[in-house]
PDB file of C-alpha atoms in Angstrom:
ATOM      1  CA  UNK A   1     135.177  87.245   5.595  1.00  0.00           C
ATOM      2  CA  UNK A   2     132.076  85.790   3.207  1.00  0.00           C
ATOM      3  CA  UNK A   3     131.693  83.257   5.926  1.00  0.00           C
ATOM      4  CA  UNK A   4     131.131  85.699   8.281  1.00  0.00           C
ATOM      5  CA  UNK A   5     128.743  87.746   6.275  1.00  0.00           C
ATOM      6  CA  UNK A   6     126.411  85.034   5.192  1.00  0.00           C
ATOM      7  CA  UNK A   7     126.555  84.238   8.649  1.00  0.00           C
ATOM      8  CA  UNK A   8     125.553  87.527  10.242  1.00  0.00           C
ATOM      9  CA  UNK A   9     122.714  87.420   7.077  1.00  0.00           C
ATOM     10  CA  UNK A  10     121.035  84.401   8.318  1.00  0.00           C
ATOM     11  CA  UNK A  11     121.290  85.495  11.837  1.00  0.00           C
ATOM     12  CA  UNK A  12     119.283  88.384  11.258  1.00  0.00           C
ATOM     13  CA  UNK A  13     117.100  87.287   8.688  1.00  0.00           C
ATOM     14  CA  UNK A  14     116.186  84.436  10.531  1.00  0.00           C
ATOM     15  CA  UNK A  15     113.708  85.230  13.002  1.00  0.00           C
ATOM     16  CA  UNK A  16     112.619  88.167  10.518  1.00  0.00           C
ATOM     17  CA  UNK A  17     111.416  85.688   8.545  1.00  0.00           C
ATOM     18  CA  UNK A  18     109.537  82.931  10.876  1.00  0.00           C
ATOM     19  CA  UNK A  19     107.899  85.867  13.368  1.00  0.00           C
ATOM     20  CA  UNK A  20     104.769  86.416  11.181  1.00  0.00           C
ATOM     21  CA  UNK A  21     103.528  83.250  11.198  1.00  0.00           C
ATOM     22  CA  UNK A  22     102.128  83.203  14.787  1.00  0.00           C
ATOM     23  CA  UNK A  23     101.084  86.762  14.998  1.00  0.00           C
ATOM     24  CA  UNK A  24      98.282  86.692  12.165  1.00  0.00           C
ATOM     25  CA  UNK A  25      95.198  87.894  13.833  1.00  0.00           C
ATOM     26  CA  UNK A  26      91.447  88.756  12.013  1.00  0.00           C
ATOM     27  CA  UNK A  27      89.018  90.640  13.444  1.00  0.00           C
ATOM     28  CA  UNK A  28      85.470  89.242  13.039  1.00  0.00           C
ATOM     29  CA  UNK A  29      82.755  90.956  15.289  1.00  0.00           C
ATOM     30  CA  UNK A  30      85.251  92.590  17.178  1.00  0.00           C
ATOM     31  CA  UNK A  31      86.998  89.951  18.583  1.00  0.00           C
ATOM     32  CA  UNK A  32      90.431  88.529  17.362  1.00  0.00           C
ATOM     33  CA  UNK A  33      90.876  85.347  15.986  1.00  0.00           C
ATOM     34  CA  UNK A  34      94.391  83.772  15.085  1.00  0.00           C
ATOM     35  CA  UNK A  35      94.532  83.160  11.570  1.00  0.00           C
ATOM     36  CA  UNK A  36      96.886  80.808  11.338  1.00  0.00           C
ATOM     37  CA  UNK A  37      96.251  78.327  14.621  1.00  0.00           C
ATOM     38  CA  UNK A  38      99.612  76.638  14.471  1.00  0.00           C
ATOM     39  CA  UNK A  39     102.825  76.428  11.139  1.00  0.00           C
ATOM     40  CA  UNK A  40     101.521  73.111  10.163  1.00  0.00           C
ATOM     41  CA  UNK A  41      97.554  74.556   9.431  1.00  0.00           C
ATOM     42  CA  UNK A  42      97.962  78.081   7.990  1.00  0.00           C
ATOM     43  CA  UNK A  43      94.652  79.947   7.826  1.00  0.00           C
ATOM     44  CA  UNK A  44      92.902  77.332   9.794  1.00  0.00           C
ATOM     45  CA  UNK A  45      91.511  79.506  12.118  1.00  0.00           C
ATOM     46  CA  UNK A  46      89.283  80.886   9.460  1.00  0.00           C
ATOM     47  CA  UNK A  47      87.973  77.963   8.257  1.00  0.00           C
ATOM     48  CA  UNK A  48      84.640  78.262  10.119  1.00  0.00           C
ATOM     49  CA  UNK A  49      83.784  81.504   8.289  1.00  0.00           C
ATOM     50  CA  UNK A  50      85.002  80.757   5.386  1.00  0.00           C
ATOM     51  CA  UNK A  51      83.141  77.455   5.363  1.00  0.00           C
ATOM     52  CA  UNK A  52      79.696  79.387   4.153  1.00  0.00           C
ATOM     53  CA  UNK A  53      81.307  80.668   1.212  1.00  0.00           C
ATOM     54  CA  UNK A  54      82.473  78.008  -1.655  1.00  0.00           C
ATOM     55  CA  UNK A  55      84.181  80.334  -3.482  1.00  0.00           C
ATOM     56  CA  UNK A  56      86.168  81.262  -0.146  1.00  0.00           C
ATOM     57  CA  UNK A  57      87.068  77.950   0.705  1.00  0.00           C
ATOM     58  CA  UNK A  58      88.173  77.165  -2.703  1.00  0.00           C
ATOM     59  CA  UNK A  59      90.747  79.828  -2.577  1.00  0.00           C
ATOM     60  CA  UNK A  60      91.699  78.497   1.589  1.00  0.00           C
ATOM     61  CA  UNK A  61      92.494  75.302   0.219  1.00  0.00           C
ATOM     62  CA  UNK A  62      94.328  76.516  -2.212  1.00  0.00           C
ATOM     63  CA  UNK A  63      96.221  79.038   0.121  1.00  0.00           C
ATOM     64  CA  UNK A  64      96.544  75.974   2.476  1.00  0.00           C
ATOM     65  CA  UNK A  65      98.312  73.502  -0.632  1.00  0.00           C
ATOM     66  CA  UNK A  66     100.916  76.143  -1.644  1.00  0.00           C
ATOM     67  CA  UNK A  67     101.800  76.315   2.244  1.00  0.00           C
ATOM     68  CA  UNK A  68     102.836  72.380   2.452  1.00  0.00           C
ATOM     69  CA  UNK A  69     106.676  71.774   2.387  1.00  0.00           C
ATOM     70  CA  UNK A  70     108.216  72.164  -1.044  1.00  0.00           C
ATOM     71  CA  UNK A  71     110.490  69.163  -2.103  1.00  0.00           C
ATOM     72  CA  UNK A  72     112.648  71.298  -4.143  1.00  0.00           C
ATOM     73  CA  UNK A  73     113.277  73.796  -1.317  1.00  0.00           C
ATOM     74  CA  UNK A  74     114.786  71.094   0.637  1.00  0.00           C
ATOM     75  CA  UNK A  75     116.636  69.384  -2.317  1.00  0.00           C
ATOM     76  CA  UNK A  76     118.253  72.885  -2.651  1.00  0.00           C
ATOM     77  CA  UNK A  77     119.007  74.077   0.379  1.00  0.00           C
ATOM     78  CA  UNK A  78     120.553  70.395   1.267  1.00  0.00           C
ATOM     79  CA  UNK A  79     122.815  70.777  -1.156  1.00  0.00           C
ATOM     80  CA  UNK A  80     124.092  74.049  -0.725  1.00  0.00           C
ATOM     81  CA  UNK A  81     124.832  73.132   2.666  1.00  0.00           C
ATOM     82  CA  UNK A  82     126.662  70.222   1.479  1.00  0.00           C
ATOM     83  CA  UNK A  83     128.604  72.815  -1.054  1.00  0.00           C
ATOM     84  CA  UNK A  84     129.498  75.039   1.936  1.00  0.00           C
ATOM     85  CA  UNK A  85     130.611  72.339   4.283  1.00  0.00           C
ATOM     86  CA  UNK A  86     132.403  70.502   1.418  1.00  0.00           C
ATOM     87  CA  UNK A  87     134.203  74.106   0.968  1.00  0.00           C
ATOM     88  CA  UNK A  88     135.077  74.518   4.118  1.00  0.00           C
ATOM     89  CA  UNK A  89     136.487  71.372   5.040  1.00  0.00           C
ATOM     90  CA  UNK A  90     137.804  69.850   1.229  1.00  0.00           C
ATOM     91  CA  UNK A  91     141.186  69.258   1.582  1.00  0.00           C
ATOM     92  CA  UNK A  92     141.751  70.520  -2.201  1.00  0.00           C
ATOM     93  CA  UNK A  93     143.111  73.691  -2.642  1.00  0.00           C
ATOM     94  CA  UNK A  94     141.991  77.061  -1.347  1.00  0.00           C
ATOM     95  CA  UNK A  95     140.468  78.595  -5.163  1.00  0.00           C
ATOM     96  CA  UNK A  96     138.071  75.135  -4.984  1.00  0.00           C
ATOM     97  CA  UNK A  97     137.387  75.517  -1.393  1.00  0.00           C
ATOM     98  CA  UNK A  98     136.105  79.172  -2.158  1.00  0.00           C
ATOM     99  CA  UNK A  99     133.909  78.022  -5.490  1.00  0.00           C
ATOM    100  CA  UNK A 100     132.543  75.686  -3.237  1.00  0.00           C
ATOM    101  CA  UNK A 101     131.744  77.500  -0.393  1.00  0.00           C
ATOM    102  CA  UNK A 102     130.471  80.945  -2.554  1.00  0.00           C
ATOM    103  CA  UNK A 103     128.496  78.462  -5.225  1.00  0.00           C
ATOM    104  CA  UNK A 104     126.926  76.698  -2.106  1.00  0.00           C
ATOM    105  CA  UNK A 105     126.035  80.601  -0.602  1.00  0.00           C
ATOM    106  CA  UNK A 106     124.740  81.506  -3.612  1.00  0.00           C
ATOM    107  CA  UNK A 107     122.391  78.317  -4.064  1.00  0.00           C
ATOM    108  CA  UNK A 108     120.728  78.896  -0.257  1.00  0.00           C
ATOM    109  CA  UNK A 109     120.168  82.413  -1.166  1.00  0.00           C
ATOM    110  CA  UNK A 110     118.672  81.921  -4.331  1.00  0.00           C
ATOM    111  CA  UNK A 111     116.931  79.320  -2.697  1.00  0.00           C
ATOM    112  CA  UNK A 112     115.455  81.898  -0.138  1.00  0.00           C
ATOM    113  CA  UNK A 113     114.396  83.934  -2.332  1.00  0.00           C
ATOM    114  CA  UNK A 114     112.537  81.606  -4.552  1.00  0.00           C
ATOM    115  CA  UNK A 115     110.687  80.262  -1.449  1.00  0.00           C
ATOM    116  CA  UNK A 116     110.113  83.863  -0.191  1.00  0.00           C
ATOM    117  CA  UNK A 117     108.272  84.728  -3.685  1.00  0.00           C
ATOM    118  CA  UNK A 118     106.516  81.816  -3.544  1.00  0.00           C
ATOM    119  CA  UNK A 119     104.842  82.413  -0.346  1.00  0.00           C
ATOM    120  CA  UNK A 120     103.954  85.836  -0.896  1.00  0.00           C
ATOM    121  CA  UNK A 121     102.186  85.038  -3.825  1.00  0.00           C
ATOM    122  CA  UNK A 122     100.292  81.880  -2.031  1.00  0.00           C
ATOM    123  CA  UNK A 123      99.522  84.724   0.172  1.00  0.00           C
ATOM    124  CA  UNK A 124      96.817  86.386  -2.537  1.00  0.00           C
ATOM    125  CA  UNK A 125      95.130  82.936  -1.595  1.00  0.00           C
ATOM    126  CA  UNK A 126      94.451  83.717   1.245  1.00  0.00           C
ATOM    127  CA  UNK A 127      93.451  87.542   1.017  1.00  0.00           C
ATOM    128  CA  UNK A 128      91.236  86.779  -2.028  1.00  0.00           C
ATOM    129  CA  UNK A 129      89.655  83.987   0.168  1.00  0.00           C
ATOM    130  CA  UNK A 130      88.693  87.037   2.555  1.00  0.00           C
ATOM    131  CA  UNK A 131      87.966  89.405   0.080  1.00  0.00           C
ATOM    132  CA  UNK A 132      85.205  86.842  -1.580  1.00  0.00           C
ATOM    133  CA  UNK A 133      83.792  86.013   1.964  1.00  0.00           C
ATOM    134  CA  UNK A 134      83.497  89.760   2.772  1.00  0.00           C
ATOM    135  CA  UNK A 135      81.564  90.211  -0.689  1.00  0.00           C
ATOM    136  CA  UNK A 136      78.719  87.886   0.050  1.00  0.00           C
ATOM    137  CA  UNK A 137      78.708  87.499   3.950  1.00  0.00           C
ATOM    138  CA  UNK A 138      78.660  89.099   7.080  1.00  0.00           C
ATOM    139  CA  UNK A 139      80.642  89.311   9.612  1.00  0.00           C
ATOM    140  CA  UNK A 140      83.412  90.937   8.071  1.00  0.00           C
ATOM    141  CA  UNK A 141      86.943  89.243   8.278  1.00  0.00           C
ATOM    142  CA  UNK A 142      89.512  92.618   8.776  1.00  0.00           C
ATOM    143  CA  UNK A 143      93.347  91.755   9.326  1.00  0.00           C
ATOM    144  CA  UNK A 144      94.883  93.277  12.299  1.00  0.00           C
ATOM    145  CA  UNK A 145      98.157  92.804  10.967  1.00  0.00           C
ATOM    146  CA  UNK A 146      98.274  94.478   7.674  1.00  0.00           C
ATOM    147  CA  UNK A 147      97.566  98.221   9.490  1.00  0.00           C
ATOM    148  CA  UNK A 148     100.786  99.654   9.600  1.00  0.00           C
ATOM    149  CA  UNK A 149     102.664  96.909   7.877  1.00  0.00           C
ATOM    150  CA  UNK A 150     104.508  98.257   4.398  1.00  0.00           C
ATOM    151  CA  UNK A 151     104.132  95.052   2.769  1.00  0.00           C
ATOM    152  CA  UNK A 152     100.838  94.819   2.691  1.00  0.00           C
ATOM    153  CA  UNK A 153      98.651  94.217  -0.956  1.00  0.00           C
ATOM    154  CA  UNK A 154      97.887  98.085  -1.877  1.00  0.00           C
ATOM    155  CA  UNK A 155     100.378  99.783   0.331  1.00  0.00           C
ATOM    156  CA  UNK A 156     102.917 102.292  -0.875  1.00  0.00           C
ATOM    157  CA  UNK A 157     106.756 100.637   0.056  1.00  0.00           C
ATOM    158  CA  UNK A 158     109.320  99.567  -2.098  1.00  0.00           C
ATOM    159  CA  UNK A 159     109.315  95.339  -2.381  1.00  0.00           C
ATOM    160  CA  UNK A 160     110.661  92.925  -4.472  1.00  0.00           C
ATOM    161  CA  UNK A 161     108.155  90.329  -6.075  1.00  0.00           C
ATOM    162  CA  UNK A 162     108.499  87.766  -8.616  1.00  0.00           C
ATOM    163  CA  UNK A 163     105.930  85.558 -10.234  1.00  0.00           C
ATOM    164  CA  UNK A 164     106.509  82.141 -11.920  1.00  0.00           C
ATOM    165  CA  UNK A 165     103.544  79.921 -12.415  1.00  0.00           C
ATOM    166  CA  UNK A 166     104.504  76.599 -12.790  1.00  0.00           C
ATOM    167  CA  UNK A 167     102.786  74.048 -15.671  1.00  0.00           C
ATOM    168  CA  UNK A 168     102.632  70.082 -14.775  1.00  0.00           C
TER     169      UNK A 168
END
């Protein structure tokens, strides 16, 4: 039964999840741009604009850093893969087969959600990297997809955000 939940949950969240990456389009002078020209170089297609404003660009570069693969997001979800599978086919008995399989469930969501919150706050990057080039520059960089979308920064929704900032 959990199987089949967690299942159905990535299913669906799935392709929620990885559709906004190629959709991303500015408006500059009345012509769309895509802001992000492939996964591997987010933002990227507003580098040339951005380029005349140093402040801008600091804030691209930064947006473009947080966006690089996190080592710890793989550790994690590795391993609670390896939980599940070792759950579902351990030969030890059924209550260690369910710890394993709900601990390694648990680990890929938390997982999820700790990469989710980290990418919507690398997304202020971005968005202050546009709202310091529209300050000082013209023409101004608009985004076609934040018009009707609830989860855009000053929209009223319900969301779920967390913040940790990290000291090295």
């Amino acid at each position: 039964m959990l199987f089949r939940l967690s299942l159905i949950l990535f299913v669906i969240l799935g392709p929620v999840y990885g559709a906004e990456t190629c959709s991303r389009v500015a408006i500059i002078n009345f012509q769309e741009i895509l802001v992000d020209t492939n996964s591997t170089q987010m933002g990227e297609g507003l580098r040339y604009h951005l380029e005349k404003d140093s402040t801008a660009i600091k804030y691209l570069d930064a947006y473009q850093e947080g966006n690089k693969i996190n080592l710890q997001n793989a550790i994690l979800g590795t391993a609670g893969s390896g939980l599940i599978l070792a759950g579902l086919m351990g030969g030890t008995s059924s209550e260690t087969k369910q710890t394993l399989f709900i601990s390694g469930v648990s680990m890929i969501i938390v997982n999820f959600l700790v990469a989710n919150t980290l990418e919507m706050t690398n997304e202020v990057n971005l968005l202050k990297a546009v709202e310091e080039y529209n300050k000082r520059n013209l023409p101004r960089i608009y985004f076609k997809s934040y018009e009707n979308d609830s989860r855009a920064p000053g929209s009223v929704g319900h969301s779920f955000y967390l913040e940790k900032i990290w000291r090295f």
